[in-house]
Coordinates of C-alpha atoms in Angstrom, one line a residue:
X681 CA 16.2 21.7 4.3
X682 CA 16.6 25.6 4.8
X683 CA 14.0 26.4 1.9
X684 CA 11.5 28.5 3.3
X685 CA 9.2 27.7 1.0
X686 CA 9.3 23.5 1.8
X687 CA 6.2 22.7 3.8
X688 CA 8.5 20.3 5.3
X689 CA 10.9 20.1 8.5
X690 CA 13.6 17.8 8.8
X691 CA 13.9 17.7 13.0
X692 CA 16.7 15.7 15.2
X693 CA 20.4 14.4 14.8
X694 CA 20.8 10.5 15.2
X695 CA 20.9 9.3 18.4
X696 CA 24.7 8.7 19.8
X697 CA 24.0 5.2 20.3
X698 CA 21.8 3.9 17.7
X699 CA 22.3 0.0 18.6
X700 CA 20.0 1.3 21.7
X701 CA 17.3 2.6 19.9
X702 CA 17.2 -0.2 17.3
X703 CA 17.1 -2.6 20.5
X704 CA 14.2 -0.4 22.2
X705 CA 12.4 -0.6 18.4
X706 CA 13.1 -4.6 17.9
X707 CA 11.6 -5.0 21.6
X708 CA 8.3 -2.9 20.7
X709 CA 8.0 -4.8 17.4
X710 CA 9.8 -3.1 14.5
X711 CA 12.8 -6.1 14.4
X712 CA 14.3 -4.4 10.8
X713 CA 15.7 -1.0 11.3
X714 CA 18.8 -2.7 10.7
X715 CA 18.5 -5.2 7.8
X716 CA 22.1 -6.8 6.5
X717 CA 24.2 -4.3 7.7
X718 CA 22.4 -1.7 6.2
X719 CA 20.7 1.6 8.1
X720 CA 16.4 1.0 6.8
X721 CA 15.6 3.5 9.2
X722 CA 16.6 7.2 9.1
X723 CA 17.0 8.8 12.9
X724 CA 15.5 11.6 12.2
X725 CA 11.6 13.1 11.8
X726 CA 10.1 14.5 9.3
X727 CA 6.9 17.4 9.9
X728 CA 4.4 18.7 7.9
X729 CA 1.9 21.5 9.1
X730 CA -1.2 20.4 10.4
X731 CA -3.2 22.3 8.2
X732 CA -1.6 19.7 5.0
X733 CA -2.4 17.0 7.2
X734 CA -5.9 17.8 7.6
X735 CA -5.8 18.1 3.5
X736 CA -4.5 15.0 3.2
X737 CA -6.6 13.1 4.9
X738 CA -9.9 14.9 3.3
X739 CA -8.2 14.0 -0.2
X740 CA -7.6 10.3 1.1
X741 CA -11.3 10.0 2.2
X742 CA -12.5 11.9 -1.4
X743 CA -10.2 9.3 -3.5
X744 CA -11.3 6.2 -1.3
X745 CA -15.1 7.2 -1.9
X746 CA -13.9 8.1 -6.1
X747 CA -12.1 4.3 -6.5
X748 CA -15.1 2.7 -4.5
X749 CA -17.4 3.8 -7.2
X750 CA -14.8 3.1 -10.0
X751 CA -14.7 -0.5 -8.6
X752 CA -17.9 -1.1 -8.6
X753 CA -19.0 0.4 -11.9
X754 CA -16.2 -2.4 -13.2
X755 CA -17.6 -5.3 -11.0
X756 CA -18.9 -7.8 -13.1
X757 CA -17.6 -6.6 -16.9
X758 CA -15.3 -8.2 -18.0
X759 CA -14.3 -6.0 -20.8
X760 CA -13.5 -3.7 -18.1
X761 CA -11.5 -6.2 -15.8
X762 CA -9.6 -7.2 -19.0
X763 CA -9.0 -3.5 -19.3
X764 CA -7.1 -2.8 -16.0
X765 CA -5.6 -6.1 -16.2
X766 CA -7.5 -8.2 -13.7
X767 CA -5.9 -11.9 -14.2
X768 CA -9.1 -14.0 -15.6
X769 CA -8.7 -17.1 -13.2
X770 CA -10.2 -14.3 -10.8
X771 CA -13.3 -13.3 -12.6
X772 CA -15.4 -16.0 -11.6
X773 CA -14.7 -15.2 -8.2
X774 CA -15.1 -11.4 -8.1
X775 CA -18.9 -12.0 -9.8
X776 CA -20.0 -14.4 -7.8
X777 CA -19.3 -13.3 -4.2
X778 CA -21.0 -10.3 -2.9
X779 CA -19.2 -7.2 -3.3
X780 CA -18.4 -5.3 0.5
X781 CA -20.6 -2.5 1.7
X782 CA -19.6 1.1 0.5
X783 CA -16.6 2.1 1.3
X784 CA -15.3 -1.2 2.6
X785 CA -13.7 -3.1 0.3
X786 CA -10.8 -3.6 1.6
X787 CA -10.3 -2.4 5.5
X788 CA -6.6 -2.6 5.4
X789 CA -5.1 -0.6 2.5
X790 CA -2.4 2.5 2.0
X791 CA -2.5 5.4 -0.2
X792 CA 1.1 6.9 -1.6
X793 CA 0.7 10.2 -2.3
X794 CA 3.5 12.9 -4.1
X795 CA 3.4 15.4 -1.8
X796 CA 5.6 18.0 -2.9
X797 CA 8.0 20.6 -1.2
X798 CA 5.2 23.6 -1.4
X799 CA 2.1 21.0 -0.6
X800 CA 0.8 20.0 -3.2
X801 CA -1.2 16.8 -3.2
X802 CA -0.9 14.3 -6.1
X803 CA -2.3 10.4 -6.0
X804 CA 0.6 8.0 -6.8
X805 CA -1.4 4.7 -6.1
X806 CA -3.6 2.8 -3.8
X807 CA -2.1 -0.6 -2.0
X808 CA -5.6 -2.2 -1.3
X809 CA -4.6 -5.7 -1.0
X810 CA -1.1 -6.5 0.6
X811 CA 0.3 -3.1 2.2
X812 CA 3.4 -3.1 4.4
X813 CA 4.6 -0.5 6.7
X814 CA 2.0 -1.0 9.2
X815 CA 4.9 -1.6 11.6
X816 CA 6.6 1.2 10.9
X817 CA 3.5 3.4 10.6
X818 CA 1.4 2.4 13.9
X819 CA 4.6 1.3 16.2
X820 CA 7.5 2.8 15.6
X821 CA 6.5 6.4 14.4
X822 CA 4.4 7.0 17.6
X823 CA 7.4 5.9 20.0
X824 CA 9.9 8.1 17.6
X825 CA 7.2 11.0 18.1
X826 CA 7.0 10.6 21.3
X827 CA 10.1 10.2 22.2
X828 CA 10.6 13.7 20.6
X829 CA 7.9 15.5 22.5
X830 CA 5.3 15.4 19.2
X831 CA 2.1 13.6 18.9
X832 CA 1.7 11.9 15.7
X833 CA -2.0 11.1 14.4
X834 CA -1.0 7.3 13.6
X835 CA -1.6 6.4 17.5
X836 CA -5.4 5.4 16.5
X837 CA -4.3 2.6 14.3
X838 CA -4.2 -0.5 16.0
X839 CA -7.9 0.2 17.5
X840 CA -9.0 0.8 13.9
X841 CA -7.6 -2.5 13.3
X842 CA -8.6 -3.8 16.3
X843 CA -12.5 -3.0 14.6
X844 CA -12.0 -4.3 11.3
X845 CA -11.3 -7.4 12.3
X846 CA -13.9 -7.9 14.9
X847 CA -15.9 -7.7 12.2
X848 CA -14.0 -10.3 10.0
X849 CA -12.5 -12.4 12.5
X850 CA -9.4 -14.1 10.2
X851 CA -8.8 -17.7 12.4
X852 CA -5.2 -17.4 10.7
X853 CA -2.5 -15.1 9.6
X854 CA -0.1 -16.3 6.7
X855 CA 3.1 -14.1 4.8
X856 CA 5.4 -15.9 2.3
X857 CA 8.4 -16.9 4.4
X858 CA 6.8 -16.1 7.4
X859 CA 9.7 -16.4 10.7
X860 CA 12.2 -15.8 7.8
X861 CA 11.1 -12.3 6.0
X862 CA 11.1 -10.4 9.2
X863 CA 8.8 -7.1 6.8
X864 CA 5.8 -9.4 6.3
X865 CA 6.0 -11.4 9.2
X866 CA 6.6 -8.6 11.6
X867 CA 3.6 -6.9 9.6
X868 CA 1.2 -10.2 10.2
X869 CA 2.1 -10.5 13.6
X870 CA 1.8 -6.9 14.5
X871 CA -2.0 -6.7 13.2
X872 CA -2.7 -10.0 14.9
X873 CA -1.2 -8.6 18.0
X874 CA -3.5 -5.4 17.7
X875 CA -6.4 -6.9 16.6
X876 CA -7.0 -8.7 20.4
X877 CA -7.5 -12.2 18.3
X878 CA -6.2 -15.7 19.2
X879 CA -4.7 -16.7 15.9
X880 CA -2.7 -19.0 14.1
X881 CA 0.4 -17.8 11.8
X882 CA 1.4 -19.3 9.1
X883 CA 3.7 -19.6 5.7
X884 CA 1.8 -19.7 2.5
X885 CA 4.0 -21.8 1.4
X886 CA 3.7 -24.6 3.8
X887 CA -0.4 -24.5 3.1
X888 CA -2.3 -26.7 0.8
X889 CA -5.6 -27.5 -0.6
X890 CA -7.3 -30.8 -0.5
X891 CA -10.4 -31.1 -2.8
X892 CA -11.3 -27.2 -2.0
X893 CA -10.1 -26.9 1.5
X894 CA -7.2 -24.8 2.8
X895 CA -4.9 -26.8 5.2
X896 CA -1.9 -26.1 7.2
X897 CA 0.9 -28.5 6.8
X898 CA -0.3 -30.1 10.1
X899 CA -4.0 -30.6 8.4
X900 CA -5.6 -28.1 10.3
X901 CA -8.4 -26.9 8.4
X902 CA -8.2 -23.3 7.6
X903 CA -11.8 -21.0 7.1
X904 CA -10.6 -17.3 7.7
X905 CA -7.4 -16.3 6.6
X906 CA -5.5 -12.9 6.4
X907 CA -2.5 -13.0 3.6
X908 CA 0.0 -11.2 2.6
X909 CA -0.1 -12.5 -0.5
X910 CA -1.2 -10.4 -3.9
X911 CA -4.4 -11.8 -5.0
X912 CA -2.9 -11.5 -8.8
X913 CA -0.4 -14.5 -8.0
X914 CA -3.2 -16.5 -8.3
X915 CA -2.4 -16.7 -12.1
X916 CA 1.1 -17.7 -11.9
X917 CA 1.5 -19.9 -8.9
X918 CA 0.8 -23.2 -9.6
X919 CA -1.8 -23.6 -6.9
X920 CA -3.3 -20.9 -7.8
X921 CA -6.0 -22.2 -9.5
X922 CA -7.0 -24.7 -6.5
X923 CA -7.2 -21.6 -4.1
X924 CA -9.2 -19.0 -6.3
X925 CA -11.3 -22.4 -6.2
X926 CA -11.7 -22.5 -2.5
X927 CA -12.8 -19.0 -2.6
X928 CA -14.9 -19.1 -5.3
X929 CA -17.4 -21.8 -3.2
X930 CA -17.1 -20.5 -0.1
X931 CA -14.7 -22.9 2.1
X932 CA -12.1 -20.0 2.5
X933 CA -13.0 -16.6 3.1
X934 CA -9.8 -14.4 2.8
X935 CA -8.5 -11.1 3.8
X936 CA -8.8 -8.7 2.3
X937 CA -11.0 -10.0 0.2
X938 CA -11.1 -10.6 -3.1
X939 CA -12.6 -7.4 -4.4
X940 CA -10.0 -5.8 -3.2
X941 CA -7.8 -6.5 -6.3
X942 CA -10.2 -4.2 -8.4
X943 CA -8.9 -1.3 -6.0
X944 CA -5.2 -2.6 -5.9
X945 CA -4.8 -2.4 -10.0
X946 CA -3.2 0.7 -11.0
X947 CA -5.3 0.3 -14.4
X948 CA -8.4 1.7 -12.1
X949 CA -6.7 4.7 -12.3
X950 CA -6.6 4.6 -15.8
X951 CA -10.6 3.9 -15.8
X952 CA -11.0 6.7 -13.1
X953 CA -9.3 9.6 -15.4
X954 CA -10.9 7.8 -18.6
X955 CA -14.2 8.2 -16.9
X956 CA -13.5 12.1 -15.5
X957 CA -12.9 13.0 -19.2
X958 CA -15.4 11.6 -20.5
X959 CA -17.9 13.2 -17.9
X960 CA -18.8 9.6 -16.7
X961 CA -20.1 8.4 -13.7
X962 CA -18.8 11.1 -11.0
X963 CA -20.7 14.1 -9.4
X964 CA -19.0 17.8 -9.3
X965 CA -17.5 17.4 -5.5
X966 CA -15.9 13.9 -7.1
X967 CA -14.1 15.8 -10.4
X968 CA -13.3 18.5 -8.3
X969 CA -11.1 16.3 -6.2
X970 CA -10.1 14.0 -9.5
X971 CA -8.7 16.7 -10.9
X972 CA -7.3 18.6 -7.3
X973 CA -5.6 15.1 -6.4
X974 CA -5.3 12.6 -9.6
X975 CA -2.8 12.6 -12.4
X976 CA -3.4 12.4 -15.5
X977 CA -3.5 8.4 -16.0
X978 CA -3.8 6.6 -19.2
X979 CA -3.2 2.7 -20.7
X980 CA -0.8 4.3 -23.5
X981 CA 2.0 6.4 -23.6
X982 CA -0.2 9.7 -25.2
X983 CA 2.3 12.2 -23.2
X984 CA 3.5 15.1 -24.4
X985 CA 5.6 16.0 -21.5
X986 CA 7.6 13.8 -18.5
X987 CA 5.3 10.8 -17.7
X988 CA 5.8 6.8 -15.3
X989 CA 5.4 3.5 -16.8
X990 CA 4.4 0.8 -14.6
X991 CA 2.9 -2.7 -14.2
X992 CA -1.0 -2.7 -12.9
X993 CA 0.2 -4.8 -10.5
X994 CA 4.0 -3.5 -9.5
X995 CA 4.8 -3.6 -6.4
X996 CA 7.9 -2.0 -4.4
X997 CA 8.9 0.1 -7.4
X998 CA 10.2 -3.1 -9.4
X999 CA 8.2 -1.9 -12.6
X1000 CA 8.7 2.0 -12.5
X1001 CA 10.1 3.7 -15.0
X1002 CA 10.6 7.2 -15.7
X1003 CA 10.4 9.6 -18.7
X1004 CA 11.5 13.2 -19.5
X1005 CA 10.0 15.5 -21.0
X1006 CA 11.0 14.7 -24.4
X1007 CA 9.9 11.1 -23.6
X1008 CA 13.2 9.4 -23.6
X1009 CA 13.9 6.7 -20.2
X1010 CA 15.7 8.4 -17.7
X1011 CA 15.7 6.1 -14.9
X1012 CA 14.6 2.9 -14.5
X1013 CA 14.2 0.4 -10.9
X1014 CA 16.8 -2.0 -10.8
X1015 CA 16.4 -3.6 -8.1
X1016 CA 12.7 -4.9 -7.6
X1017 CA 10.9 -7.4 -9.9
X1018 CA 9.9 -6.2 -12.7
X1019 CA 6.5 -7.4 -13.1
X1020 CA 5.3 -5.7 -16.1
X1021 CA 6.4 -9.4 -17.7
X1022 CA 3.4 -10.4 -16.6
X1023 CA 0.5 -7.8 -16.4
X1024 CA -0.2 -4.9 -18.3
X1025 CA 1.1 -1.3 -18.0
X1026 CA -0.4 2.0 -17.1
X1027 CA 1.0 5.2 -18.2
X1028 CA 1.0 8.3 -15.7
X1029 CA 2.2 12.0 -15.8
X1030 CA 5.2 12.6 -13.5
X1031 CA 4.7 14.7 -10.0
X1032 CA 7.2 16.1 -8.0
X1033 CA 8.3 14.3 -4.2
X1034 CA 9.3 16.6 -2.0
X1035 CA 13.2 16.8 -1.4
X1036 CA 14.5 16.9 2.2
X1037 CA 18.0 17.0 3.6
X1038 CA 18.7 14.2 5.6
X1039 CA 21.8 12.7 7.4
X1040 CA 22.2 10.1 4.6
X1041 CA 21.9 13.7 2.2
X1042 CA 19.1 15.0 0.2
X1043 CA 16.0 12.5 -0.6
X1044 CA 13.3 12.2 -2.0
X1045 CA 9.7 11.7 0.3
X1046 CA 7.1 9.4 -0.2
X1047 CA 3.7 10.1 1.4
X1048 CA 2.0 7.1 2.5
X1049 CA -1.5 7.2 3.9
X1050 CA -3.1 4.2 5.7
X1051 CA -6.9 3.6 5.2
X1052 CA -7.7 1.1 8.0
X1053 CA -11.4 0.3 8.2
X1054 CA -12.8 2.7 5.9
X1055 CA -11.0 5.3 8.3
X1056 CA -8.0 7.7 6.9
X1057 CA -4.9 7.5 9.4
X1058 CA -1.6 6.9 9.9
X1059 CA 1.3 8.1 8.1
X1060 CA 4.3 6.2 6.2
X1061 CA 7.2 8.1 5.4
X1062 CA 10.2 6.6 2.8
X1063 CA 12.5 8.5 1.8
X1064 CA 14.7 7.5 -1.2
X1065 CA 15.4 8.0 -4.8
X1066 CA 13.2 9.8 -7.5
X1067 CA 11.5 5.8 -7.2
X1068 CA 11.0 4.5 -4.6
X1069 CA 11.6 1.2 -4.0
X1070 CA 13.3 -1.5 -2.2
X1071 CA 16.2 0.3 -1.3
X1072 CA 14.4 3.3 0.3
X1073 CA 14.5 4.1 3.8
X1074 CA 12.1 4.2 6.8
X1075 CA 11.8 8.0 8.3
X1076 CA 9.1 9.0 10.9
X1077 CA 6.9 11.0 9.6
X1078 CA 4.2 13.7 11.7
X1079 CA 3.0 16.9 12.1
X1080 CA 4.0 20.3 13.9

């Protein structure tokens, strides 16, 4: 973009022979930058100044201290869990295993953040549980960077990673169609590559539970497991039940772990702006940076001007819908699943992306912000539609 007033820069022309680079990127780990004939990654870079960087992360680490407390003023209420939609075949679980040390709840989570054209900062959600773009974040943005002549701030992922799980020390790795959805099981095999672990990789849907134990389908008893699996299927997949069970008494200890669900559900928001205006729970510094980074965040529609709708639990913008300001639909995701079928809604004022010209024409950008061991790092960029969702596209995003 030529707007002087856009904090961001749109730097580069694709490469003249992209079949190259998407080689050089499948070779280093990122194996989807192509994905059914279709172009997921843009070649080009995006900037930001340092000096919004620097914001960004100090708003990431304000909001990750803010939803630790909110979690834990919900732990073990139900009214509360029932409140931001937390699935009861879960509840037993969350009370009865010992909530992680400050800060720590989940080590492996992503903030998306509305970062508009003249900087400012607004909270979309929190992915605690089951984030994806670690590829693209810690592998192929600091080769894209590099390759430009930039440093980009997401080079200290993998060691993060590398001490989270040195601490939890998964024995297996497990995605849903794992060796067939090359996101998630380029995502599990990238952390397992980083973390320095021998491990064994699995699909969840080859594993099964005899009388409380997790087992691969060759019976190879499973302890410590890292998923990518939302903790909220537990109420609608069948076995379900049987694993909550195995976590509940200890025979499977899984990552992230359970509490992280509390920071996943968008209906902590909710809770988190309830609790600002009500004058609840937070000291000055924390409702300065509510109100400085949050939006406005409520479990009904009470909205006089343009506001979201979507599930607790959506996921890849299948749930998202937007209002104007007279509150009619305007645009709705078609393409995810809509899971607002199955969990409860949350209702949130409308900010502005940022808008950036790229070769594919103007998009939208999505901020994401990895939290890896309690740590702030690592940027995601998407850029796409006023939601973003499946069919938005990877750019590398750093800072000048």
């Amino acid at each position: 973009m030529t707007d002087e007033n856009n904090i961001f820069e749109v730097v580069g022309r694709p490469h003249p022979d992209r079949s190259e680079r998407v080689a050089k990127l499948a070779e280093l780990g990122f194996t989807w930058a192509d994905l059914e004939e279709e172009e997921y990654w843009i070649d080009q870079l995006v900037l930001m100044p340092k000096e919004t960087y620097a914001e960004l992360e100090q708003a990431a680490a304000a909001l990750w201290r803010i939803l630790d407390k909110a979690a834990r003023y919900v732990h073990r209420r139900p009214d509360l869990y029932e409140l931001i939609g937390i699935p009861p075949i879960l509840w037993t679980m969350l009370d009865e295993l010992p909530i992680p040390e400050p800060g720590l709840i989940s080590r492996y989570a992503r903030f998306d953040f509305a970062v508009a054209n003249d900087g400012t900062i607004k909270l979309l959600e929190l992915n605690a549980d089951t984030p994806t773009g670690y590829v693209e974040a810690s592998i192929a943005t600091p080769w894209l960077m590099e390759q430009a002549g930039y440093d980009s701030p997401n080079a200290r992922m993998k060691d993060l990673v590398a001490e989270a799980w040195a601490i939890e020390r998964p024995d297996t790795v497990a995605c849903v169609d794992y060796g067939w959805h090359l996101e998630d099981s380029g995502t599990i095999e990238a952390l397992g590559r980083h973390s320095g672990l021998d491990l064994h990789y699995e699909d969840c849907l080859e594993l099964w539970i005899d009388e409380g134990t997790l087992k691969n389908k060759d019976g190879r008893t499973i302890e410590r497991m890292f998923a990518l699996y939302p903790k909220e299927w537990m109420a609608v997949d069948d076995a379900g039940e049987a694993l909550s069970y195995a976590i509940e008494t200890g025979r499977l200890t899984i990552f992230n772990g359970p509490h992280s669900i509390l920071l996943q559900s968008k209906g902590l928001l909710a809770a988190v702006w309830g609790l600002y205006e009500l004058g609840l729970l937070f000291d000055a510094e924390e409702r300065q940076a509510i109100a400085k980074y949050m939006l406005p965040t409520y479990n009904k529609p009470v909205f006089a001007g343009g506001f979201v709708s979507k599930s607790m639990f959506g996921r890849e913008g299948g749930s998202v819908r937007l209002f104007d300001e007279e509150g009619r639909l305007e645009l709705e995701d078609q393409e995810g699943f809509d899971s607002s079928v199955l969990f409860p809604t949350v209702y949130q004022k409308r900010a502005e992306l940022a808008r950036i010209d790229t070769v594919f024409g103007e998009r939208h950008l999505l901020t994401g912000l990895f939290v890896l061991n309690g740590t702030p790092c690592g940027l995601l960029g998407r850029a796409g539609g006023p939601i973003t969702g499946n069919t938005s596209h990877f750019i590398a995003l750093g800072v000048k």
